[in-house]
CSV table of C-alpha atoms in Angstrom, one decimal:
chain,number,residue,atom,x,y,z
W,96,ASP,CA,-6.8,39.8,13.1
W,97,THR,CA,-3.9,37.9,11.6
W,98,ALA,CA,-2.7,38.4,8.3
W,99,VAL,CA,-0.8,34.8,7.8
W,100,SER,CA,-1.1,32.1,10.1
W,101,GLN,CA,0.8,28.9,10.5
W,102,THR,CA,0.1,26.0,12.6
W,103,PRO,CA,1.1,24.4,14.7
W,104,LYS,CA,3.4,27.1,15.9
W,105,TYR,CA,6.0,24.4,17.1
W,106,LEU,CA,6.8,20.9,16.1
W,107,VAL,CA,8.4,18.3,17.8
W,108,THR,CA,8.7,14.6,16.4
W,109,GLN,CA,10.8,11.5,15.9
W,110,MET,CA,12.7,11.1,13.0
W,111,GLY,CA,11.1,9.1,10.3
W,112,ASN,CA,7.5,10.5,10.9
W,113,ASP,CA,5.7,12.3,8.4
W,114,LYS,CA,3.9,15.7,9.1
W,115,SER,CA,2.5,19.0,7.7
W,116,ILE,CA,2.5,22.5,8.7
W,117,LYS,CA,-0.5,24.6,7.5
W,118,CYS,CA,-0.7,28.4,6.7
W,119,GLU,CA,-3.3,30.7,5.7
W,120,GLN,CA,-3.2,34.2,4.2
W,121,ASN,CA,-6.2,36.8,4.2
W,122,LEU,CA,-5.2,38.8,2.6
W,123,GLY,CA,-6.0,38.4,-0.9
W,124,HIS,CA,-2.7,37.8,-2.0
W,125,ASP,CA,-2.0,35.2,-5.5
W,126,THR,CA,1.5,34.2,-4.4
W,127,MET,CA,2.6,32.4,-1.4
W,128,TYR,CA,6.0,31.2,-0.1
W,129,TRP,CA,7.4,28.6,2.5
W,130,TYR,CA,11.0,29.7,3.8
W,131,LYS,CA,13.1,27.5,6.0
W,132,GLN,CA,15.4,29.2,8.9
W,133,ASP,CA,18.4,27.3,9.9
W,134,SER,CA,20.0,27.7,13.5
W,135,LYS,CA,22.3,30.3,12.0
W,136,LYS,CA,19.3,32.4,11.2
W,137,PHE,CA,20.1,32.4,7.4
W,138,LEU,CA,16.3,32.6,5.5
W,139,LYS,CA,16.2,30.3,2.2
W,140,ILE,CA,13.1,30.3,0.1
W,141,MET,CA,11.7,26.5,-0.7
W,142,PHE,CA,8.6,27.2,-2.6
W,143,SER,CA,6.1,29.8,-4.4
W,144,TYR,CA,3.2,29.4,-5.6
W,145,ASN,CA,1.5,31.9,-7.7
W,146,ASN,CA,-2.6,31.5,-8.0
W,147,LYS,CA,-2.2,27.4,-6.7
W,148,GLU,CA,0.3,27.0,-9.4
W,149,LEU,CA,4.1,26.2,-8.2
W,150,ILE,CA,6.6,28.9,-9.8
W,151,ILE,CA,9.7,28.3,-7.4
W,152,ASN,CA,10.9,25.2,-6.1
W,153,GLU,CA,14.7,25.3,-4.8
W,154,THR,CA,16.3,22.1,-4.7
W,155,VAL,CA,14.0,20.7,-1.7
W,156,PRO,CA,14.3,17.1,-1.2
W,157,ASN,CA,11.4,15.6,-2.4
W,158,ARG,CA,10.8,14.5,1.0
W,159,PHE,CA,9.3,18.2,1.0
W,160,SER,CA,5.9,18.2,-0.7
W,161,PRO,CA,3.6,21.8,-0.6
W,162,LYS,CA,-0.2,21.6,-1.6
W,163,SER,CA,-1.9,24.7,-2.2
W,164,PRO,CA,-6.1,23.6,-1.9
W,165,ASP,CA,-6.9,27.3,-2.9
W,166,LYS,CA,-4.9,31.1,-3.4
W,167,ALA,CA,-5.3,31.4,0.5
W,168,HIS,CA,-3.5,28.2,1.6
W,169,LEU,CA,-0.2,26.7,0.7
W,170,ASN,CA,0.7,23.3,3.3
W,171,LEU,CA,4.0,21.7,3.5
W,172,HIS,CA,3.9,18.0,4.0
W,173,ILE,CA,7.4,16.6,5.2
W,174,ASN,CA,8.0,12.7,4.5
W,175,SER,CA,10.1,10.8,6.6
W,176,LEU,CA,11.7,13.4,8.5
W,177,GLU,CA,15.4,13.6,9.2
W,178,LEU,CA,17.4,15.6,12.0
W,179,GLY,CA,18.5,18.1,9.4
W,180,ASP,CA,15.1,19.3,9.4
W,181,SER,CA,14.8,20.9,12.8
W,182,ALA,CA,14.9,24.6,11.7
W,183,VAL,CA,11.8,27.3,11.9
W,184,TYR,CA,9.6,27.0,8.4
W,185,PHE,CA,7.9,30.3,7.5
W,186,CYS,CA,5.2,30.8,5.0
W,187,ALA,CA,4.7,34.3,3.5
W,188,SER,CA,2.3,35.7,1.2
W,189,SER,CA,2.4,38.8,-1.4
W,190,TYR,CA,1.4,40.5,-4.7
W,191,VAL,CA,3.5,39.0,-7.6
W,192,GLY,CA,6.6,41.8,-7.6
W,193,ASP,CA,5.2,43.3,-3.7
W,194,THR,CA,6.3,43.2,-0.1
W,195,GLN,CA,6.0,39.9,1.4
W,196,TYR,CA,4.0,39.3,4.9
W,197,PHE,CA,5.2,36.6,7.1
W,198,GLY,CA,3.5,34.2,9.2
W,199,PRO,CA,4.8,33.9,12.9
W,200,GLY,CA,6.8,30.5,12.1
W,201,THR,CA,6.8,27.2,12.9
W,202,ARG,CA,9.7,25.6,15.0
W,203,LEU,CA,10.3,22.1,13.8
W,204,THR,CA,12.3,19.5,16.1
W,205,VAL,CA,13.0,16.1,15.1
W,206,LEU,CA,14.8,13.7,17.4
K,74,SER,CA,25.3,30.7,-3.9
K,75,GLN,CA,23.5,33.6,-1.0
K,76,GLN,CA,23.1,36.7,-2.5
K,77,GLY,CA,22.8,38.9,0.4
K,78,GLU,CA,25.3,39.8,2.9
K,79,GLU,CA,25.1,42.0,5.7
K,80,ASP,CA,27.5,44.0,7.5
K,81,PRO,CA,28.4,44.2,10.5
K,82,GLN,CA,26.8,40.4,11.5
K,83,ALA,CA,26.5,42.2,15.3
K,84,LEU,CA,26.2,45.7,16.3
K,85,SER,CA,25.6,47.0,19.7
K,86,ILE,CA,24.8,50.7,20.5
K,87,GLN,CA,23.6,52.8,23.3
K,88,GLU,CA,20.2,54.1,23.5
K,89,GLY,CA,19.4,57.4,21.5
K,90,GLU,CA,22.4,56.9,19.0
K,91,ASN,CA,22.1,56.2,15.4
K,92,ALA,CA,22.8,52.3,13.7
K,93,THR,CA,24.0,51.8,10.4
K,94,MET,CA,23.7,48.5,8.7
K,95,ASN,CA,25.0,47.6,5.6
K,96,CYS,CA,23.9,44.9,2.7
K,97,SER,CA,25.8,43.9,-0.4
K,98,TYR,CA,24.1,41.8,-3.0
K,99,LYS,CA,25.9,39.9,-6.0
K,100,THR,CA,23.2,40.5,-9.3
K,101,SER,CA,21.2,43.1,-10.9
K,102,ILE,CA,17.4,43.5,-8.8
K,103,ASN,CA,14.4,44.5,-9.5
K,104,ASN,CA,13.7,45.8,-5.9
K,105,LEU,CA,15.4,45.2,-2.2
K,106,GLN,CA,13.6,45.2,1.5
K,107,TRP,CA,14.5,45.6,4.9
K,108,TYR,CA,13.1,43.4,7.2
K,109,ARG,CA,13.3,42.8,11.3
K,110,GLN,CA,13.1,39.7,13.2
K,111,ASN,CA,12.6,40.0,17.0
K,112,SER,CA,13.6,37.0,18.8
K,113,GLY,CA,11.5,34.2,18.2
K,114,ARG,CA,9.1,35.8,15.7
K,115,GLY,CA,8.4,36.3,12.3
K,116,LEU,CA,9.7,38.7,10.2
K,117,VAL,CA,8.4,42.2,9.9
K,118,HIS,CA,8.5,44.2,6.3
K,119,LEU,CA,10.0,47.7,7.2
K,120,ILE,CA,11.3,49.3,3.4
K,121,LEU,CA,11.0,48.6,-0.2
K,122,ILE,CA,13.6,50.4,-2.4
K,123,ARG,CA,12.7,49.8,-6.2
K,124,SER,CA,16.1,49.6,-8.3
K,125,ASN,CA,15.0,53.2,-9.7
K,126,GLU,CA,15.2,54.7,-6.3
K,127,ARG,CA,18.2,56.0,-4.6
K,128,GLU,CA,17.3,56.7,-0.9
K,129,LYS,CA,13.9,56.0,1.0
K,130,HIS,CA,12.5,57.0,5.1
K,131,SER,CA,10.0,55.8,6.5
K,132,GLY,CA,9.8,57.6,10.4
K,133,ARG,CA,13.1,57.0,11.9
K,134,LEU,CA,14.0,54.8,9.2
K,135,ARG,CA,16.3,56.0,6.2
K,136,VAL,CA,17.4,53.3,3.3
K,137,THR,CA,19.8,54.3,0.4
K,138,LEU,CA,20.1,52.2,-2.5
K,139,ASP,CA,23.6,52.3,-4.9
K,140,THR,CA,23.0,50.3,-7.6
K,141,SER,CA,26.4,50.4,-9.0
K,142,LYS,CA,27.8,49.1,-6.1
K,143,LYS,CA,25.4,46.8,-5.3
K,144,SER,CA,24.7,48.2,-1.9
K,145,SER,CA,22.1,49.2,0.3
K,146,SER,CA,22.4,50.4,4.3
K,147,LEU,CA,19.7,50.9,6.7
K,148,LEU,CA,20.0,54.1,9.1
K,149,ILE,CA,17.6,53.5,12.1
K,150,THR,CA,17.7,57.1,13.9
K,151,ALA,CA,17.5,58.0,17.6
K,152,SER,CA,17.4,54.0,18.0
K,153,ARG,CA,15.5,52.5,21.3
K,154,ALA,CA,15.3,49.8,23.3
K,155,ALA,CA,12.9,48.3,21.2
K,156,ASP,CA,14.9,48.5,18.2
K,157,THR,CA,16.5,45.4,19.4
K,158,ALA,CA,16.5,42.8,17.0
K,159,SER,CA,18.2,41.6,14.0
K,160,TYR,CA,17.9,43.3,10.3
K,161,PHE,CA,17.8,41.3,7.3
K,162,CYS,CA,17.8,42.2,3.9
K,163,ALA,CA,16.4,40.8,0.7
K,164,THR,CA,16.5,41.3,-3.1
K,165,ASP,CA,14.2,40.3,-5.8
K,166,SER,CA,16.0,39.5,-8.7
K,167,PRO,CA,14.3,40.3,-12.5
K,168,GLY,CA,13.3,37.4,-15.1
K,169,GLY,CA,10.1,36.1,-13.9
K,170,TYR,CA,8.5,35.7,-10.8
K,171,GLN,CA,9.4,36.7,-7.4
K,172,LYS,CA,12.2,35.0,-5.9
K,173,VAL,CA,13.4,36.8,-2.9
K,174,THR,CA,16.8,36.0,-1.7
K,175,PHE,CA,18.0,36.9,1.6
K,176,GLY,CA,20.7,37.7,3.3
K,177,THR,CA,22.8,37.1,6.6
K,178,GLY,CA,21.3,39.5,8.8
K,179,THR,CA,22.8,41.7,11.3
K,180,LYS,CA,21.9,41.4,15.0
K,181,LEU,CA,21.2,44.6,16.5
K,182,GLN,CA,21.4,45.0,20.4
K,183,VAL,CA,20.2,48.5,21.6
K,184,ILE,CA,21.3,48.7,25.1
K,185,PRO,CA,18.8,50.7,27.1
């Protein structure tokens, strides 16, 4: 069974659209994250939630809004998509201070 | 600015040889982790080494940590073609909830 899953795997959309990426973990972890990996493979944390509470928000435009309905889910909604949002987005989960387990990634392409 | 810098950026070796990748970071850490990413895939955790540890082994992997130099190395012994991937170090800084910062990565190619 997949420990950290993301949907969709690929997302191709026009500039200006609104889209969501979903993430679920079945590991019982209390902390979940969203990372963005750009074309140069640089991986940067965007958000972190602990027990449904936002604890890290790394100067991400407010067009990005994470939502955690429960400890096992952390969804990412993006409004008014821009070309620069094209990247691979990774979800991860962990216990606080412990190893992070990553999802397979969602490749977002904004045309 | 970015916490971890990997060196070299790219490494190409023959199967059976050892591969060494280095990571340097800037601030104090709780722990340092190494991850592998195969092309087009997610990250896979390899080893976590805590700030009070100096060396750790896992199979063909050996990680060292020198907190005085703010550096770590990952050694893969007897490399295999399946080890071809990008390798990232990630540091977890003290002072609250886990904020993990990733380095730039080393792209390793193992030639059969």
